[in-house]
Coordinates of C-alpha atoms in Angstrom, one line a residue:
X17 CA -59.7 5.5 -21.0
X18 CA -61.5 2.7 -19.0
X19 CA -61.6 -0.9 -20.2
X20 CA -65.1 -2.6 -21.3
X21 CA -66.1 0.3 -23.3
X22 CA -66.0 1.8 -26.7
X23 CA -64.8 5.3 -26.2
X24 CA -63.5 7.7 -29.2
X25 CA -61.2 10.6 -28.6
X26 CA -59.7 13.5 -30.8
X27 CA -56.4 14.5 -30.4
X28 CA -56.0 16.2 -34.0
X29 CA -58.7 17.2 -36.5
X30 CA -57.1 19.3 -39.1
X31 CA -56.0 18.2 -42.6
X32 CA -52.7 19.3 -44.5
X33 CA -50.9 21.3 -42.0
X34 CA -51.1 22.2 -38.5
X35 CA -52.8 25.9 -37.8
X36 CA -52.3 27.0 -34.2
X37 CA -53.4 30.4 -33.5
X38 CA -55.9 32.6 -31.8
X39 CA -58.7 31.8 -34.4
X40 CA -58.3 28.1 -34.2
X41 CA -58.3 27.8 -30.1
X42 CA -62.0 26.1 -30.0
X43 CA -61.4 23.5 -32.6
X44 CA -57.7 23.0 -32.4
X45 CA -55.0 23.0 -35.1
X46 CA -53.1 19.8 -34.9
X47 CA -53.3 17.3 -37.7
X48 CA -55.2 14.1 -37.6
X49 CA -55.2 11.7 -34.6
X50 CA -57.8 9.9 -33.3
X51 CA -57.8 7.3 -30.3
X52 CA -60.3 4.6 -29.5
X53 CA -60.4 2.3 -26.5
X54 CA -62.5 -0.6 -27.6
X55 CA -63.0 -3.3 -25.2
X56 CA -59.3 -3.9 -23.8
X57 CA -57.7 -2.8 -27.1
X58 CA -56.4 0.6 -27.8
X59 CA -56.6 1.7 -31.4
X60 CA -54.8 4.7 -32.8
X61 CA -55.7 6.2 -36.2
X62 CA -53.3 8.4 -37.9
X63 CA -50.0 10.1 -36.6
X64 CA -50.5 13.9 -37.6
X65 CA -49.4 16.2 -35.0
X66 CA -52.2 15.4 -32.6
X67 CA -50.2 12.2 -31.8
X68 CA -47.6 14.1 -29.9
X69 CA -50.4 15.3 -27.7
X70 CA -51.7 11.8 -27.1
X71 CA -48.3 10.8 -26.3
X72 CA -48.0 13.1 -23.4
X73 CA -51.3 11.7 -22.2
X74 CA -49.9 8.3 -22.4
X75 CA -47.0 9.1 -20.2
X76 CA -49.3 8.4 -17.2
X77 CA -49.3 4.7 -18.0
X78 CA -47.0 2.2 -18.1
X79 CA -46.4 0.0 -20.1
X80 CA -48.4 1.3 -23.2
X81 CA -49.6 -1.0 -25.7
X82 CA -51.6 0.1 -28.6
X83 CA -52.4 -0.8 -32.5
X84 CA -51.5 2.4 -34.7
X85 CA -53.2 2.3 -38.1
X86 CA -52.3 4.8 -40.7
X87 CA -55.0 5.8 -43.4
X88 CA -51.9 6.8 -45.6
X89 CA -48.5 8.4 -45.6
X90 CA -49.1 11.9 -46.7
X91 CA -47.0 14.2 -44.2
X92 CA -50.1 15.4 -42.2
X93 CA -50.9 12.0 -41.0
X94 CA -47.2 11.0 -40.3
X95 CA -45.7 14.2 -39.0
X96 CA -46.4 13.5 -35.3
X97 CA -44.7 10.1 -35.2
X98 CA -41.3 11.4 -34.7
X99 CA -42.5 13.3 -31.4
X100 CA -44.6 10.4 -30.1
X101 CA -42.8 10.2 -26.8
X102 CA -44.1 6.6 -25.8
X103 CA -42.3 5.3 -28.8
X104 CA -38.9 6.1 -27.3
X105 CA -39.7 4.3 -24.1
X106 CA -38.4 0.6 -23.5
X107 CA -41.1 -1.6 -22.5
X108 CA -43.9 -0.2 -24.6
X109 CA -45.5 -1.9 -27.3
X110 CA -46.8 -0.5 -30.8
X111 CA -48.5 -2.5 -33.5
X112 CA -48.3 -0.4 -36.5
X113 CA -50.3 -1.0 -39.7
X114 CA -50.6 0.4 -43.2
X115 CA -51.1 -0.6 -46.8
X116 CA -47.7 0.0 -48.8
X117 CA -47.7 3.1 -50.8
X118 CA -48.1 2.8 -54.6
X119 CA -44.2 3.1 -55.2
X120 CA -44.0 -0.1 -52.8
X121 CA -42.8 1.8 -49.7
X122 CA -43.7 0.2 -46.4
X123 CA -45.0 2.0 -43.4
X124 CA -41.8 1.2 -41.7
X125 CA -39.6 2.7 -44.8
X126 CA -41.7 5.7 -44.7
X127 CA -41.4 6.3 -41.1
X128 CA -37.7 5.8 -41.1
X129 CA -37.0 7.9 -44.0
X130 CA -38.8 11.0 -42.5
X131 CA -36.4 10.7 -39.5
X132 CA -33.5 10.9 -41.5
X133 CA -31.0 14.2 -41.6
X134 CA -31.5 16.7 -42.6
X135 CA -35.5 16.3 -41.6
X136 CA -34.7 15.1 -38.0
X137 CA -31.9 14.7 -35.3
X138 CA -32.2 11.0 -34.6
X139 CA -33.2 8.1 -36.4
X140 CA -36.0 5.6 -36.2
X141 CA -33.9 3.0 -34.5
X142 CA -33.2 5.1 -31.2
X143 CA -36.8 4.3 -30.5
X144 CA -36.8 1.8 -27.8
X145 CA -40.2 0.6 -27.8
X146 CA -41.2 -2.7 -29.4
X147 CA -42.3 -1.5 -32.8
X148 CA -44.1 -4.1 -35.0
X149 CA -44.8 -3.4 -38.6
X150 CA -47.4 -4.8 -40.4
X151 CA -48.4 -4.5 -44.3
X152 CA -52.2 -4.5 -44.7
X153 CA -53.8 -5.6 -47.6
X154 CA -56.7 -3.6 -48.6
X155 CA -60.0 -5.2 -48.0
X156 CA -58.8 -7.5 -45.3
X157 CA -60.4 -7.6 -41.7
X158 CA -58.1 -7.9 -38.5
X159 CA -59.6 -9.4 -35.3
X160 CA -58.5 -8.8 -31.8
X161 CA -60.5 -11.0 -29.6
X162 CA -64.2 -9.6 -30.1
X163 CA -62.9 -6.4 -31.8
X164 CA -62.7 -6.3 -35.4
X165 CA -61.1 -3.9 -38.0
X166 CA -62.3 -3.9 -41.5
X167 CA -60.7 -2.0 -44.3
X168 CA -61.7 -0.5 -47.7
X169 CA -59.9 1.5 -50.3
X170 CA -60.6 5.2 -50.2
X171 CA -60.5 7.6 -53.4
X172 CA -57.2 9.7 -53.0
X173 CA -54.2 10.4 -54.7
X174 CA -51.6 8.2 -53.6
X175 CA -54.2 5.8 -52.3
X176 CA -55.6 5.7 -48.7
X177 CA -57.8 3.3 -46.6
X178 CA -60.8 3.8 -44.6
X179 CA -61.3 1.7 -41.3
X180 CA -64.5 0.3 -39.6
X181 CA -64.1 -0.9 -36.1
X182 CA -66.8 -3.1 -34.6
X183 CA -67.3 -4.6 -30.8
X184 CA -70.3 -5.9 -29.3
X185 CA -72.7 -4.7 -31.8
X186 CA -71.4 -1.1 -31.9
X187 CA -69.2 0.4 -34.5
X188 CA -67.1 3.6 -35.6
X189 CA -66.1 4.2 -39.2
X190 CA -62.8 6.3 -39.8
X191 CA -63.1 7.7 -43.4
X192 CA -60.4 10.7 -43.8
X193 CA -58.9 11.8 -47.1
X194 CA -61.2 10.7 -49.6
X195 CA -63.0 12.4 -52.6
X196 CA -66.5 11.9 -53.7
X197 CA -67.4 10.7 -57.0
X198 CA -69.2 13.4 -59.1
X199 CA -72.2 11.0 -60.3
X200 CA -72.6 8.5 -57.3
X201 CA -71.9 7.7 -53.8
X202 CA -68.8 5.6 -53.2
X203 CA -69.5 2.2 -52.4
X204 CA -66.6 1.4 -50.4
X205 CA -67.4 4.4 -48.1
X206 CA -71.0 3.0 -47.8
X207 CA -69.9 -0.4 -47.0
X208 CA -67.8 0.8 -44.3
X209 CA -70.4 3.4 -42.8
X210 CA -73.4 1.6 -43.1
X211 CA -75.5 2.0 -39.9
X212 CA -72.6 2.9 -37.9
X213 CA -73.0 4.2 -34.5
X214 CA -70.4 7.0 -35.4
X215 CA -68.9 8.0 -38.7
X216 CA -65.8 10.2 -38.6
X217 CA -65.4 11.5 -42.2
X218 CA -63.4 13.8 -44.3
X219 CA -65.1 17.5 -44.6
X220 CA -62.2 19.4 -45.7
X221 CA -64.6 21.8 -47.8
X222 CA -67.7 23.3 -48.8
X223 CA -69.3 22.6 -52.0
X224 CA -68.7 26.1 -53.1
X225 CA -64.9 25.9 -52.4
X226 CA -64.7 22.6 -54.1
X227 CA -66.1 23.8 -57.2
X228 CA -64.8 27.4 -57.3
X229 CA -63.8 28.1 -61.0
X230 CA -60.9 30.2 -59.8
X231 CA -59.3 27.8 -57.3
X232 CA -60.9 24.5 -57.9
X233 CA -60.2 21.8 -55.3
X234 CA -61.5 18.9 -57.7
X235 CA -58.9 16.0 -58.1
X236 CA -57.1 17.1 -54.5
X237 CA -58.7 14.0 -52.7
X238 CA -61.0 15.9 -50.3
X239 CA -64.7 16.0 -49.9
X240 CA -67.3 18.4 -48.8
X241 CA -69.6 18.5 -45.6
X242 CA -72.5 18.3 -47.9
X243 CA -71.2 15.2 -49.2
X244 CA -70.5 13.7 -46.0
X245 CA -74.1 14.6 -45.0
X246 CA -75.3 12.7 -48.0
X247 CA -73.2 9.8 -46.9
X248 CA -74.8 9.8 -43.4
X249 CA -78.1 9.7 -44.8
X250 CA -77.7 7.0 -47.4
X251 CA -75.7 4.8 -44.8
X252 CA -78.0 5.6 -42.0
X253 CA -75.5 6.5 -39.6
X254 CA -76.6 7.4 -36.1
X255 CA -74.0 10.1 -35.4
X256 CA -71.9 12.3 -38.1
X257 CA -68.7 13.7 -37.0
X258 CA -67.1 16.0 -39.6
X259 CA -63.3 15.8 -39.9
X260 CA -60.1 17.0 -41.6
X261 CA -61.2 20.6 -41.2
X262 CA -59.2 23.0 -43.7
X263 CA -56.5 24.7 -42.0
X264 CA -58.1 27.9 -43.5
X265 CA -61.3 27.5 -41.8
X266 CA -61.6 29.3 -38.5
X267 CA -63.6 28.4 -35.4
X268 CA -66.5 31.0 -36.5
X269 CA -66.5 29.5 -40.1
X270 CA -66.6 25.9 -38.6
X271 CA -69.5 26.7 -36.2
X272 CA -71.5 28.0 -39.5
X273 CA -70.6 24.9 -41.1
X274 CA -72.1 22.9 -38.1
X275 CA -75.3 25.0 -38.1
X276 CA -75.8 24.3 -41.7
X277 CA -75.1 20.6 -41.3
X278 CA -77.4 20.3 -38.5
X279 CA -80.1 21.5 -40.5
X280 CA -80.1 18.6 -42.9
X281 CA -78.8 15.8 -40.7
X282 CA -79.5 16.8 -36.9
X283 CA -77.1 14.3 -35.7
X284 CA -74.0 16.1 -36.8
X285 CA -71.2 17.5 -34.7
X286 CA -67.7 18.8 -35.7
X287 CA -64.5 17.1 -34.4
X288 CA -62.4 19.2 -32.1
X289 CA -59.6 18.4 -30.1
X290 CA -60.6 16.9 -26.6
X291 CA -63.9 15.7 -27.9
X292 CA -64.6 12.3 -26.5
X293 CA -67.5 10.0 -27.6
X294 CA -68.7 6.9 -25.7
X295 CA -70.6 4.4 -27.7
X296 CA -73.5 2.7 -25.9
X297 CA -76.3 0.4 -27.1
X298 CA -78.9 2.9 -26.2
X299 CA -76.9 5.9 -27.9
X300 CA -73.9 7.7 -27.8
X301 CA -72.7 10.1 -24.9
X302 CA -70.5 13.2 -26.2
X303 CA -68.1 15.2 -23.9
X304 CA -67.3 18.4 -25.6
X305 CA -64.7 19.1 -22.7

């Protein structure tokens, strides 16, 4: 990605579990990973299996420096880290951020533990890149020159963090793994997304799936595309990106969700692997390649 820009690229857009196959080729089957090049800073959000694809892309660069932010440490958001090739290469630098889990485990401990036997053949210590770990406090704002990253808590079992990135009057919000409240919009989500140029948000279910009396998803920590549209309208966002697709939703199903969502909020797209969005003062440019 070029410097002096605000560009977003999607490497993994699914939730829960990877779902490769003939019915997911257009949107992709990898779990959450979003890259942002913001000015001279590379920010990576979550380390699902999409992180492996990003890592392959970064092999053309040397050295690689990036900030890696985790929303939380459920498997679908960390399972790509052991396969992130640039982390094994000396000379690369990754600053890694997350809020400690409710049980006190830091992100360093969590990533270390998932690479222990019998889960993985080599330990975290074999990674030769410079890995710097930081424990976030929910609500703090981080600054990297003229880039700022805001944090707020999200409504998710085991806790999760939402992020907002600001640069030169442009902004993007990354809001994944959050469940809406039945009687109101979430003030934390509204604060992170208010008048954002791009809002990337959890839209795992439809309202019908969420409220299904036979197989209710209430309390599972995820939201619906209908609720995402309500947030987009209330927060006056410019571009809505539906994200964290249910692994049971094939390409055709997601197409239909997009069609229905655009009837209510025309500036809606669905995240797909390879999607690139460049933020500009005059409006975003979307590349579906």
